[in-house]
mmCIF file with all atom_site columns, C-alpha atoms in Angstrom:
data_model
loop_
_atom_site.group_PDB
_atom_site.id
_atom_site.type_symbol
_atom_site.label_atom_id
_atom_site.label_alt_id
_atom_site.label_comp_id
_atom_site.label_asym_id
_atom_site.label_entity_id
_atom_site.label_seq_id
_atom_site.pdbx_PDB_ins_code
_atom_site.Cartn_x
_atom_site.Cartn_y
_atom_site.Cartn_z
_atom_site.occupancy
_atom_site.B_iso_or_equiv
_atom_site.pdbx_formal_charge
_atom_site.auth_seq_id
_atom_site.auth_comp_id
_atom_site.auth_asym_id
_atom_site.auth_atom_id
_atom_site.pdbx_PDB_model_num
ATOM 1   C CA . UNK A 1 1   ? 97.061  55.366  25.033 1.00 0.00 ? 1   UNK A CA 1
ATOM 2   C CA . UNK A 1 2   ? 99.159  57.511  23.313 1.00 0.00 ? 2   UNK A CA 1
ATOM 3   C CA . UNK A 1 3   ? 96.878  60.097  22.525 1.00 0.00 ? 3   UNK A CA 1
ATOM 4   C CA . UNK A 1 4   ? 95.359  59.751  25.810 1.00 0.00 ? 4   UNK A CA 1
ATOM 5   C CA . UNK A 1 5   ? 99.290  60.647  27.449 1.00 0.00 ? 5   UNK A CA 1
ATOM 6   C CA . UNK A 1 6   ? 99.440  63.382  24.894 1.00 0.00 ? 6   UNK A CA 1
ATOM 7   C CA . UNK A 1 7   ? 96.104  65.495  26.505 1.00 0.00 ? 7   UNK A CA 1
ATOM 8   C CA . UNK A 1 8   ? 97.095  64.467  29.942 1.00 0.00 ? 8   UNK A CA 1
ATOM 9   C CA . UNK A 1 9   ? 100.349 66.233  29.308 1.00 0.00 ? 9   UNK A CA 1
ATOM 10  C CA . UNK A 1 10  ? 98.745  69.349  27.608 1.00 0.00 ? 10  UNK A CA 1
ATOM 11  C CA . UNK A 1 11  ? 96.752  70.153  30.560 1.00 0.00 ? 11  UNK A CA 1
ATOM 12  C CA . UNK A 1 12  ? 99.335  69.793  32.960 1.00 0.00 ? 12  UNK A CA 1
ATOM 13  C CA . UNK A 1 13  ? 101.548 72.863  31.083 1.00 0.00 ? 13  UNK A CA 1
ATOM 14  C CA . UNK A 1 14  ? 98.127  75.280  30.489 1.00 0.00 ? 14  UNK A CA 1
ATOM 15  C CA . UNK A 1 15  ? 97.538  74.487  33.930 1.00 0.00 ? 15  UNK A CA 1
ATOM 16  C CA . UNK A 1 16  ? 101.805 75.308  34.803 1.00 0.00 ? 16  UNK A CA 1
ATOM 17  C CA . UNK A 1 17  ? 101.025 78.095  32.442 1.00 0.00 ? 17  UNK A CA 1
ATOM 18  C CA . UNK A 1 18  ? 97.882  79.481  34.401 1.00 0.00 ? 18  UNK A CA 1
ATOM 19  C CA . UNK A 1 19  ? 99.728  79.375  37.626 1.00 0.00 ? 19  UNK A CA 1
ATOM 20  C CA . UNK A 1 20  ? 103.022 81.431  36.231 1.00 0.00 ? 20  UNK A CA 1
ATOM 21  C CA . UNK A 1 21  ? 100.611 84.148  35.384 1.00 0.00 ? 21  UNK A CA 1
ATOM 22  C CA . UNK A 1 22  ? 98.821  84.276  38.416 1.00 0.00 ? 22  UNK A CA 1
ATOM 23  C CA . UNK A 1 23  ? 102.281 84.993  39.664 1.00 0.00 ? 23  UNK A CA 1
ATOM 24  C CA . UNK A 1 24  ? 103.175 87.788  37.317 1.00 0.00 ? 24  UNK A CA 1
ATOM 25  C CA . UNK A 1 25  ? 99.801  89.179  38.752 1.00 0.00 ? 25  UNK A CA 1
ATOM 26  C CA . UNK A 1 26  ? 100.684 89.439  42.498 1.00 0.00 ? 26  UNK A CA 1
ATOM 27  C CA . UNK A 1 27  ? 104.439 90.633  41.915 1.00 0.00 ? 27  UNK A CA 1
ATOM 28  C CA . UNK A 1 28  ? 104.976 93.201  43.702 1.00 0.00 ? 28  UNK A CA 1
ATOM 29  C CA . UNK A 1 29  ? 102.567 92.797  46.440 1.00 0.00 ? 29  UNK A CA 1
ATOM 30  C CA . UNK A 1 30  ? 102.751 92.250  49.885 1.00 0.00 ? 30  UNK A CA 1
ATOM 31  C CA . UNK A 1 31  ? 102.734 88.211  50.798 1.00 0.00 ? 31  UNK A CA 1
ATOM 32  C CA . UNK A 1 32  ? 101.135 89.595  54.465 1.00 0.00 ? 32  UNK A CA 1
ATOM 33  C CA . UNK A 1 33  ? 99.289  92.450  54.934 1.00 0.00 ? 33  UNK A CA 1
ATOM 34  C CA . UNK A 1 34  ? 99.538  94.535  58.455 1.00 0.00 ? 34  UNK A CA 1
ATOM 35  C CA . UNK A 1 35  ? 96.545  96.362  58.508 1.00 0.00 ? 35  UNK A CA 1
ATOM 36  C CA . UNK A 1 36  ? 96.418  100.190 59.758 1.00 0.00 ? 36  UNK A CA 1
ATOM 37  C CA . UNK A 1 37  ? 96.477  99.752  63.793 1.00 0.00 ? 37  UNK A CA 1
ATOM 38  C CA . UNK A 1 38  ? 95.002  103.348 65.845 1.00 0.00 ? 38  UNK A CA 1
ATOM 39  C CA . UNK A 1 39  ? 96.265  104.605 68.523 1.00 0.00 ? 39  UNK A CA 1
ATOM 40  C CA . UNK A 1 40  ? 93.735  107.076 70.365 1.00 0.00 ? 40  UNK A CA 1
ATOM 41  C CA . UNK A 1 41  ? 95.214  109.915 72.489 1.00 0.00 ? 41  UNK A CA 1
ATOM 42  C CA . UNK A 1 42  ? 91.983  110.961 74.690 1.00 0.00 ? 42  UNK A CA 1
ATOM 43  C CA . UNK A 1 43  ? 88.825  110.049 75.034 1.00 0.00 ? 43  UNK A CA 1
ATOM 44  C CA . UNK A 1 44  ? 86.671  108.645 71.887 1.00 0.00 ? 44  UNK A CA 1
ATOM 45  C CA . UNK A 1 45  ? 83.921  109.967 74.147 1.00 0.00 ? 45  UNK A CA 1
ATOM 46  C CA . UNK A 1 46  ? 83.409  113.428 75.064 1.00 0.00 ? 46  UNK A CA 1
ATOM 47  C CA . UNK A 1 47  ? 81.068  115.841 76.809 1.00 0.00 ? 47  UNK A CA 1
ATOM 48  C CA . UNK A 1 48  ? 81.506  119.936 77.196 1.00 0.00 ? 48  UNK A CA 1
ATOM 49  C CA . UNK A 1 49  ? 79.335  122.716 78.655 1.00 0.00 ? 49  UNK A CA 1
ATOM 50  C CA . UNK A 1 50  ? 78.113  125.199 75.431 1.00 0.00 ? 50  UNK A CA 1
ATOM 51  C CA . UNK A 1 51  ? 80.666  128.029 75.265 1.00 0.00 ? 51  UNK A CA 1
ATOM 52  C CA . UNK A 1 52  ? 83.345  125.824 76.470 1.00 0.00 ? 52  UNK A CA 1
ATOM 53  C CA . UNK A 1 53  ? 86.379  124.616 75.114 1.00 0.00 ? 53  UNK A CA 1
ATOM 54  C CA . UNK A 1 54  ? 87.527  121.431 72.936 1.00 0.00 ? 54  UNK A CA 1
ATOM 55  C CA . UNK A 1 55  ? 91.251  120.581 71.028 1.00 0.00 ? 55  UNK A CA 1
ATOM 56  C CA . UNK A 1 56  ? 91.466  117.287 69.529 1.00 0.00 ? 56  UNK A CA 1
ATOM 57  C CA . UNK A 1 57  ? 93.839  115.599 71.122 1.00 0.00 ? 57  UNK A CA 1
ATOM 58  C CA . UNK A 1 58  ? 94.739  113.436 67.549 1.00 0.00 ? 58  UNK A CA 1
ATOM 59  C CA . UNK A 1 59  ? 95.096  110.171 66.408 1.00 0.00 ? 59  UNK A CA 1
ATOM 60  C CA . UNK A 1 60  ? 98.128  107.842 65.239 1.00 0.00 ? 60  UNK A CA 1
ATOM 61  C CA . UNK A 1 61  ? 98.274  104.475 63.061 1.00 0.00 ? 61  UNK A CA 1
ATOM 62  C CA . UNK A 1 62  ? 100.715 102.130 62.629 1.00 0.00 ? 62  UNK A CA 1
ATOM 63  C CA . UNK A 1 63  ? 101.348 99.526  59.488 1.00 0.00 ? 63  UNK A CA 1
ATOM 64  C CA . UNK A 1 64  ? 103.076 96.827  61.482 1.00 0.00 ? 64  UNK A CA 1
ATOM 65  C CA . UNK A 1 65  ? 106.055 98.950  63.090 1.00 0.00 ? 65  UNK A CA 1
ATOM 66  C CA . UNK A 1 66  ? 106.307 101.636 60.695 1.00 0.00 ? 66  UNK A CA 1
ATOM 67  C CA . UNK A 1 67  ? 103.550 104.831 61.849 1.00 0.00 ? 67  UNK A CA 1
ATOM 68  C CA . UNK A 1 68  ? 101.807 106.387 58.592 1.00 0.00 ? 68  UNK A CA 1
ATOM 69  C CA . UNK A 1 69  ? 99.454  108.789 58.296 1.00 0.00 ? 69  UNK A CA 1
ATOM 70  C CA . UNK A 1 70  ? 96.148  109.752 59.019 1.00 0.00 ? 70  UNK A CA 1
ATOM 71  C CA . UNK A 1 71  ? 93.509  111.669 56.990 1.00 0.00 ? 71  UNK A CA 1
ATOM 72  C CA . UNK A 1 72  ? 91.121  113.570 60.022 1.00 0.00 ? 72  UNK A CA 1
ATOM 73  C CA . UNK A 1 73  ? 87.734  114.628 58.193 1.00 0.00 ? 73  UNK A CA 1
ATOM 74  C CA . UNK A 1 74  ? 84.112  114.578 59.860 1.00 0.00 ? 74  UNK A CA 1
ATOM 75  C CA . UNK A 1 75  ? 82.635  117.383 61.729 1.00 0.00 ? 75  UNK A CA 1
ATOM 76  C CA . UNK A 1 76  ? 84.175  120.851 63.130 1.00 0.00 ? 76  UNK A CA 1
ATOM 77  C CA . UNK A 1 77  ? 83.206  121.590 66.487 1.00 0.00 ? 77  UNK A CA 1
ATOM 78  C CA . UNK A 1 78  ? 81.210  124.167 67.041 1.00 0.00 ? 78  UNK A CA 1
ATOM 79  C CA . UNK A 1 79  ? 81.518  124.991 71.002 1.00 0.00 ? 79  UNK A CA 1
ATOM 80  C CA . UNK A 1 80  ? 78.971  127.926 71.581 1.00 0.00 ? 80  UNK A CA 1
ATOM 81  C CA . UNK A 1 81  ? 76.110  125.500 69.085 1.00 0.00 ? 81  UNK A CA 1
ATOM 82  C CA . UNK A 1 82  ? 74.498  122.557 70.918 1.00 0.00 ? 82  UNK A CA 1
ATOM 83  C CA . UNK A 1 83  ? 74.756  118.933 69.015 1.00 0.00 ? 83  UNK A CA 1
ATOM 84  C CA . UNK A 1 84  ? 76.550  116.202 67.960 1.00 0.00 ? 84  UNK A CA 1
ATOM 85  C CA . UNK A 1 85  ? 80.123  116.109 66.386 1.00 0.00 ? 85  UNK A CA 1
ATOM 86  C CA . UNK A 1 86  ? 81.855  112.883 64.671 1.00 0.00 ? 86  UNK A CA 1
ATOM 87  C CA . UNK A 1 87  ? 85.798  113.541 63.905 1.00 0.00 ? 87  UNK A CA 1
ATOM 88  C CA . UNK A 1 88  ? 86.957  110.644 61.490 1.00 0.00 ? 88  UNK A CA 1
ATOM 89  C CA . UNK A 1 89  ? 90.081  109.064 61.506 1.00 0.00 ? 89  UNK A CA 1
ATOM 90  C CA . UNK A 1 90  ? 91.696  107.240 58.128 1.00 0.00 ? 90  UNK A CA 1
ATOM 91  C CA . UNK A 1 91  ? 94.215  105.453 57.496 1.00 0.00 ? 91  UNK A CA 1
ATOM 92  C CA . UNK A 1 92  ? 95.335  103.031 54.416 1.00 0.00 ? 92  UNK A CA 1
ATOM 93  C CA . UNK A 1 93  ? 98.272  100.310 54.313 1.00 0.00 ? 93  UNK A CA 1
ATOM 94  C CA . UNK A 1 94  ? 100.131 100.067 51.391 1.00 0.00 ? 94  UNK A CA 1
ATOM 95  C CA . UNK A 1 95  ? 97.736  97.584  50.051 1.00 0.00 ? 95  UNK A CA 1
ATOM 96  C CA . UNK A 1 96  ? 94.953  100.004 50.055 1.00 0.00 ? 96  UNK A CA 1
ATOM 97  C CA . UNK A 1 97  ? 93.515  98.741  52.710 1.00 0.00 ? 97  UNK A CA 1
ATOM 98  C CA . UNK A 1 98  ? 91.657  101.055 54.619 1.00 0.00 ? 98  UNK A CA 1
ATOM 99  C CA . UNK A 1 99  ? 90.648  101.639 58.624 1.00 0.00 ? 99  UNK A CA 1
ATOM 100 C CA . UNK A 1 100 ? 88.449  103.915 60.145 1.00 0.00 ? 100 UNK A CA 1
ATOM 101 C CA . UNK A 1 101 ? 87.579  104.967 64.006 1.00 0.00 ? 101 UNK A CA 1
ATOM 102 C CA . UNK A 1 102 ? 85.562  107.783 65.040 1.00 0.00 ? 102 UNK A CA 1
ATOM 103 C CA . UNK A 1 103 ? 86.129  110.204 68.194 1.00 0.00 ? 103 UNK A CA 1
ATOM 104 C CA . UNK A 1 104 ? 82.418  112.101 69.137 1.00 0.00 ? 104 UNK A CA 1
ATOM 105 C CA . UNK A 1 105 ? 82.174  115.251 71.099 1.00 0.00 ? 105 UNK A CA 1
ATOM 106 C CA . UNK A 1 106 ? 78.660  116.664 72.431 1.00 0.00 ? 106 UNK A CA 1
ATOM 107 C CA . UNK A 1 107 ? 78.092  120.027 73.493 1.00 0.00 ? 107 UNK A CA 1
ATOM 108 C CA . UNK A 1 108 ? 75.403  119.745 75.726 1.00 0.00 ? 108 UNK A CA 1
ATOM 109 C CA . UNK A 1 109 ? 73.252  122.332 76.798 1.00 0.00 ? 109 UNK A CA 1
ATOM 110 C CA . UNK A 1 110 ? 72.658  123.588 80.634 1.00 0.00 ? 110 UNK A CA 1
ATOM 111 C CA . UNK A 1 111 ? 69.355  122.551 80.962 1.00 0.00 ? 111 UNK A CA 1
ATOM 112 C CA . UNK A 1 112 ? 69.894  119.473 79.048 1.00 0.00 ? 112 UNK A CA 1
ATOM 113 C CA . UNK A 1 113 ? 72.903  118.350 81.174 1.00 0.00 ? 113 UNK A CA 1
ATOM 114 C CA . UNK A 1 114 ? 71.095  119.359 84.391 1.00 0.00 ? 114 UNK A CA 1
ATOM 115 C CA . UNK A 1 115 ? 68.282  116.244 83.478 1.00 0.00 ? 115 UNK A CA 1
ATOM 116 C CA . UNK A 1 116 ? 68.416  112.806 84.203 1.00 0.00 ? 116 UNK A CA 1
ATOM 117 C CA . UNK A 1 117 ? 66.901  110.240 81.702 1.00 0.00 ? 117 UNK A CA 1
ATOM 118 C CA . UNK A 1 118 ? 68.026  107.336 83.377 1.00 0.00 ? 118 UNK A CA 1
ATOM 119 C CA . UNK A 1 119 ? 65.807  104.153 83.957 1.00 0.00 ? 119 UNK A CA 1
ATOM 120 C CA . UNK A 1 120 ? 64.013  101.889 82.423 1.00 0.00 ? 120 UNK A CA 1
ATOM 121 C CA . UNK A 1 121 ? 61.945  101.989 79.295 1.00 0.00 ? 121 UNK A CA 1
ATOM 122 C CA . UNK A 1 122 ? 59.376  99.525  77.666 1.00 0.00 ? 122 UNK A CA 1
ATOM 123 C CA . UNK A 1 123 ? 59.171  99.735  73.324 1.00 0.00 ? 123 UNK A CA 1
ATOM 124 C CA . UNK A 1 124 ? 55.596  100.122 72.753 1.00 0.00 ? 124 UNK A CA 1
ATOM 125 C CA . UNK A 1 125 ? 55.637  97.615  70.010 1.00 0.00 ? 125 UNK A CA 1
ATOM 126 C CA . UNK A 1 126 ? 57.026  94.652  68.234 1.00 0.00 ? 126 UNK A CA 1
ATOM 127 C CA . UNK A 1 127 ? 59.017  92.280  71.071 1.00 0.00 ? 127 UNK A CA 1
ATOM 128 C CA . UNK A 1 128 ? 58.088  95.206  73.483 1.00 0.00 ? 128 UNK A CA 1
ATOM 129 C CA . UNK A 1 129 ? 62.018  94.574  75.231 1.00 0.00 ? 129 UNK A CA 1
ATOM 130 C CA . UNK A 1 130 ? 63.176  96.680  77.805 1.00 0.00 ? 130 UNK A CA 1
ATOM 131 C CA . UNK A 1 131 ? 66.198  99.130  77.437 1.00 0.00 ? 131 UNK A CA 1
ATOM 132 C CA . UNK A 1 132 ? 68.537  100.665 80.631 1.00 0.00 ? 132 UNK A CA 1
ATOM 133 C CA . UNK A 1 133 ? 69.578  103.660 80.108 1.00 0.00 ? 133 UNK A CA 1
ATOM 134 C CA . UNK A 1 134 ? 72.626  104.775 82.351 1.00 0.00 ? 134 UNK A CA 1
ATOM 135 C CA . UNK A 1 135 ? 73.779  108.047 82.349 1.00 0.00 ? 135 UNK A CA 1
ATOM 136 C CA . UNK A 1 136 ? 77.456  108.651 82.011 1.00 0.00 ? 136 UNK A CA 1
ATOM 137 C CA . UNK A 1 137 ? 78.298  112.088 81.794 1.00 0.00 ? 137 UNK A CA 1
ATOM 138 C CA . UNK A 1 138 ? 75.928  115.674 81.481 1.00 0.00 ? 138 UNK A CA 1
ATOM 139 C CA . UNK A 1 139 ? 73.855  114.829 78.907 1.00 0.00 ? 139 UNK A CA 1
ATOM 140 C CA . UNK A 1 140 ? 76.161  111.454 77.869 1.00 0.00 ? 140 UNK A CA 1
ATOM 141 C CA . UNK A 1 141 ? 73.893  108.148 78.191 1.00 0.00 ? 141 UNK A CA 1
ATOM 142 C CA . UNK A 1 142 ? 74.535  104.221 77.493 1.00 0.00 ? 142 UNK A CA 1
ATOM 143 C CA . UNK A 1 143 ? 71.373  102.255 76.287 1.00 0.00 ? 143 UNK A CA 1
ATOM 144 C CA . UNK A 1 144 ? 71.660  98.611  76.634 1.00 0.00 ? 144 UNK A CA 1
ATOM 145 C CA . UNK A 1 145 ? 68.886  98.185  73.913 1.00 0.00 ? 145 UNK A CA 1
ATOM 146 C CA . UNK A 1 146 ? 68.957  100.223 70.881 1.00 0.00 ? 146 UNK A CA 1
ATOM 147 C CA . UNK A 1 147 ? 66.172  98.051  69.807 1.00 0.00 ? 147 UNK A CA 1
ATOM 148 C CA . UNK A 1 148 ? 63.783  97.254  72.303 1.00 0.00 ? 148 UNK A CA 1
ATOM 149 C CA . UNK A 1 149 ? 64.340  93.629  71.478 1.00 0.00 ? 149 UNK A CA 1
ATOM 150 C CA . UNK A 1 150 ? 63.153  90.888  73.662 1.00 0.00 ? 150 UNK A CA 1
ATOM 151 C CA . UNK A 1 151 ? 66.347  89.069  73.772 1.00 0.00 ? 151 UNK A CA 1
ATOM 152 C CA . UNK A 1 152 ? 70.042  90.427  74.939 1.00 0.00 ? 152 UNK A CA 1
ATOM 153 C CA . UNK A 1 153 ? 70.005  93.891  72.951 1.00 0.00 ? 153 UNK A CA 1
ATOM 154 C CA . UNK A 1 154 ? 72.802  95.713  71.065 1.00 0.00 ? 154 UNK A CA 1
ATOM 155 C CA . UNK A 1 155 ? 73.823  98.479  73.473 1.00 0.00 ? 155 UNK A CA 1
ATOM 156 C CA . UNK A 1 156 ? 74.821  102.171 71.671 1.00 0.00 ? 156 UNK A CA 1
ATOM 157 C CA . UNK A 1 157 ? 76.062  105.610 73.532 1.00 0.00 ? 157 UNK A CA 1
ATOM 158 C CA . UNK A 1 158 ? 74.093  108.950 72.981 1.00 0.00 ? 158 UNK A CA 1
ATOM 159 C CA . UNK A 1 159 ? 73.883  112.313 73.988 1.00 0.00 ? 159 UNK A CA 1
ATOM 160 C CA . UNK A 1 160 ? 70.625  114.365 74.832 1.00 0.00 ? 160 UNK A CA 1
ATOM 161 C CA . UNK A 1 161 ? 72.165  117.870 73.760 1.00 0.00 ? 161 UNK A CA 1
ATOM 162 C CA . UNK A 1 162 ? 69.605  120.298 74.116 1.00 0.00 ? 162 UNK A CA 1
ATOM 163 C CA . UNK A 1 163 ? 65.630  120.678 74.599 1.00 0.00 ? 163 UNK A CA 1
ATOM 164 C CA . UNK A 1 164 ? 64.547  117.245 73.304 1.00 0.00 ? 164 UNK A CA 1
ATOM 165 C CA . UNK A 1 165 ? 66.378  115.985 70.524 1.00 0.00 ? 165 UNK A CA 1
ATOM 166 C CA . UNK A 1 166 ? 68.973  113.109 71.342 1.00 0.00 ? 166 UNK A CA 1
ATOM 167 C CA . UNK A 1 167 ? 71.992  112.300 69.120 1.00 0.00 ? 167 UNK A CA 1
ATOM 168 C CA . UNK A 1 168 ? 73.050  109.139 68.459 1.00 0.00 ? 168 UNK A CA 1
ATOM 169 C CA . UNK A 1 169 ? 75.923  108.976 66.168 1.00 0.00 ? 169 UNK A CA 1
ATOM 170 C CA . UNK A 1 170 ? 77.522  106.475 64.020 1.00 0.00 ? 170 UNK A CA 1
ATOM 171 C CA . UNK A 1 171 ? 79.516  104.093 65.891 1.00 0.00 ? 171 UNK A CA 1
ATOM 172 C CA . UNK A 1 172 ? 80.883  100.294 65.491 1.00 0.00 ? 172 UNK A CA 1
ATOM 173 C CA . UNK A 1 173 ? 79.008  97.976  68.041 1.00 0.00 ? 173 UNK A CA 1
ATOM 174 C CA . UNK A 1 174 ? 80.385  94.429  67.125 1.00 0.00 ? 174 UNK A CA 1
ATOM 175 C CA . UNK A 1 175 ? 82.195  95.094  64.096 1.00 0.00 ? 175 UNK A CA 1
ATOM 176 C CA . UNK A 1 176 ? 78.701  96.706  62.643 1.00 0.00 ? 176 UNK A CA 1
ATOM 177 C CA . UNK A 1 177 ? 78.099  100.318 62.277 1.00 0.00 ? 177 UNK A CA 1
ATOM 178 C CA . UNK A 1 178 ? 74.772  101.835 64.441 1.00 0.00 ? 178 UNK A CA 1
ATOM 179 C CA . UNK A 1 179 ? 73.337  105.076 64.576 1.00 0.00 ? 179 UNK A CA 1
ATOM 180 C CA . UNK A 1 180 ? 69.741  106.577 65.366 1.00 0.00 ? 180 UNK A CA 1
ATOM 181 C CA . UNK A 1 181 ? 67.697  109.144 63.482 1.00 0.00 ? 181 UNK A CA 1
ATOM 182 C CA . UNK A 1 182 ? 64.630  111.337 64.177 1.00 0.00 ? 182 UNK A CA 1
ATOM 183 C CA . UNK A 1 183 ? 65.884  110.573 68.301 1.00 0.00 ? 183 UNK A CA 1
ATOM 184 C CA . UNK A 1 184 ? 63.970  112.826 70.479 1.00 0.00 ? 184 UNK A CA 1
ATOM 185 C CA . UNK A 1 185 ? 62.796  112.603 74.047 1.00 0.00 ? 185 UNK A CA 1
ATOM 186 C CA . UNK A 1 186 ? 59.728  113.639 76.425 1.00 0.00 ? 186 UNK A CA 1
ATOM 187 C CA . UNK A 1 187 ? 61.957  113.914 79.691 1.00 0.00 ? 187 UNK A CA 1
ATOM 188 C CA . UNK A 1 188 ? 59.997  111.995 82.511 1.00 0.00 ? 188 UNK A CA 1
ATOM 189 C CA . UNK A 1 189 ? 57.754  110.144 79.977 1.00 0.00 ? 189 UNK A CA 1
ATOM 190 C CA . UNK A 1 190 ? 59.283  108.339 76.486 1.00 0.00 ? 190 UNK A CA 1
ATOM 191 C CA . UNK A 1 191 ? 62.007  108.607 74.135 1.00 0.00 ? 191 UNK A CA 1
ATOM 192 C CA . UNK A 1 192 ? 61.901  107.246 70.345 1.00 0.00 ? 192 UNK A CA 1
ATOM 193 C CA . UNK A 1 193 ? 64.351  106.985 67.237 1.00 0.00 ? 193 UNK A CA 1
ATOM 194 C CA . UNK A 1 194 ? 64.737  105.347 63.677 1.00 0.00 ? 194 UNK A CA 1
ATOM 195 C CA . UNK A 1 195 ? 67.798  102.653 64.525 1.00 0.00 ? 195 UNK A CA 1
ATOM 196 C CA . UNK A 1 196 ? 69.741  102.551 61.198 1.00 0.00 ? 196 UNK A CA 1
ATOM 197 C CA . UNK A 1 197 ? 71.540  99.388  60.702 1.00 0.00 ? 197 UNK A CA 1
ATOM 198 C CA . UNK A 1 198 ? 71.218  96.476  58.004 1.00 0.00 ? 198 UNK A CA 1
ATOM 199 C CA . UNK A 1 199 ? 69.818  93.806  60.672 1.00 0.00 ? 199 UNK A CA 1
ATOM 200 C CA . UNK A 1 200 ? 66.798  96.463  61.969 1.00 0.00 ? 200 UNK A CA 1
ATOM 201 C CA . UNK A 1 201 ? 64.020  97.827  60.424 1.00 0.00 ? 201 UNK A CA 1
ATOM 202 C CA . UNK A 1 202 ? 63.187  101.679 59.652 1.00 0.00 ? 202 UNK A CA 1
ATOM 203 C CA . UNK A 1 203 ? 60.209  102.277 61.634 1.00 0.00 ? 203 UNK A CA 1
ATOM 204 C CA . UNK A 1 204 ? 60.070  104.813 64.672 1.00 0.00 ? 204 UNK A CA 1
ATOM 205 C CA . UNK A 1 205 ? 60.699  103.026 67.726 1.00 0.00 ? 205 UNK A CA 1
ATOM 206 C CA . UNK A 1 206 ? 58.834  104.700 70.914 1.00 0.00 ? 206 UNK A CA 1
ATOM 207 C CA . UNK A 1 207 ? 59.710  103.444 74.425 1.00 0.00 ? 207 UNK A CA 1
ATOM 208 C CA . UNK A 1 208 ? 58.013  104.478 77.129 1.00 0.00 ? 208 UNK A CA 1
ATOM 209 C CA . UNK A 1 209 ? 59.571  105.393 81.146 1.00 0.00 ? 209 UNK A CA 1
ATOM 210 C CA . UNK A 1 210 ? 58.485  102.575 83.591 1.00 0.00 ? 210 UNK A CA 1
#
């Protein structure tokens, strides 16, 4: 019993032990992290003519109720060259924890903001799902399926900029990060793009105007 007692009571002080350095670990760190909260100032959204005119209006964070700063990096906006521009916004508590947002700008062509892709449009394969596509803005749309999936969709925002290539930029749709490739459209007819994200796969996806 004795020597029983006497291993009982040696793992209860390596296990004392363990926990004290586990302490001596986390001194010095927060108990309760506040992560990085943005502010926007503007749109996150925005459309302008080629040759016209664009200023970021910026972006503020806040680490509970002290502000700190924010590292801006992405695109530069070129107004008089159709496309799509991503600004990104950083910013990292003092547990190096980090948050990012994204504000988009398209400049958008005349003839490309003068056309209306809006309807409805049937994926030519796999589930063969229907996708809306609403138009917002000159040459700003919303599509309800990204995927053509048969079921509910994920919904993303895009721009047709110029001619017939469509830009669909990186951007968080439930906490998971979206964006097309190889987008282009056949005004009147079809439009088709790689969807990049973990839960789709990488072939071209071609829907066609109902």
């Amino acid at each position: 019993m004795k020597f029983n007692s006497y291993k009982i009571l040696v793992f209860v002080a390596l296990v004392a032990l363990a926990g004290c350095e586990r302490d001596l670990e986390t001194e010095g760190l927060s108990r309760i992290t506040y992560y990085p909260v943005f502010k926007m100032e503007g749109e996150q959204w925005n459309t302008i003519a080629v040759g016209g005119t664009f200023t970021d209006p910026g972006m503020t964070a806040t680490e509970g109720e002290q502000e700190i700063e924010v590292q801006v990096s992405g695109d530069a906006v070129d107004v008089n060259t159709p496309g799509v521009y991503t600004i990104e916004y950083t910013a990292t508590n003092k547990d190096d924890y980090s948050v990012t947002d994204y504000r988009y700008v398209g400049v958008i062509d005349p003839t490309a903001a003068a056309t209306d892709l809006t309807g409805q449009y049937k994926r030519t394969a796999g589930a063969q799902g229907v996708a809306t596509i609403t138009k917002l803005a000159p040459g700003f749309y919303y599509s309800d399926n990204v995927g053509g999936t048969a079921a509910a969709g994920v919904g993303v925002h895009f721009y047709h900029y110029e001619g017939n290539k469509l830009g669909v930029p990186v951007q968080l749709v439930g906490g998971s990060a979206f964006y097309c490739t190889d987008a282009t459209v056949e005004v009147g007819v079809k439009y088709s793009w790689v969807v990049m994200n973990s839960g789709f796969g990488t072939a071209l996806r071609v829907f066609v105007k109902l």
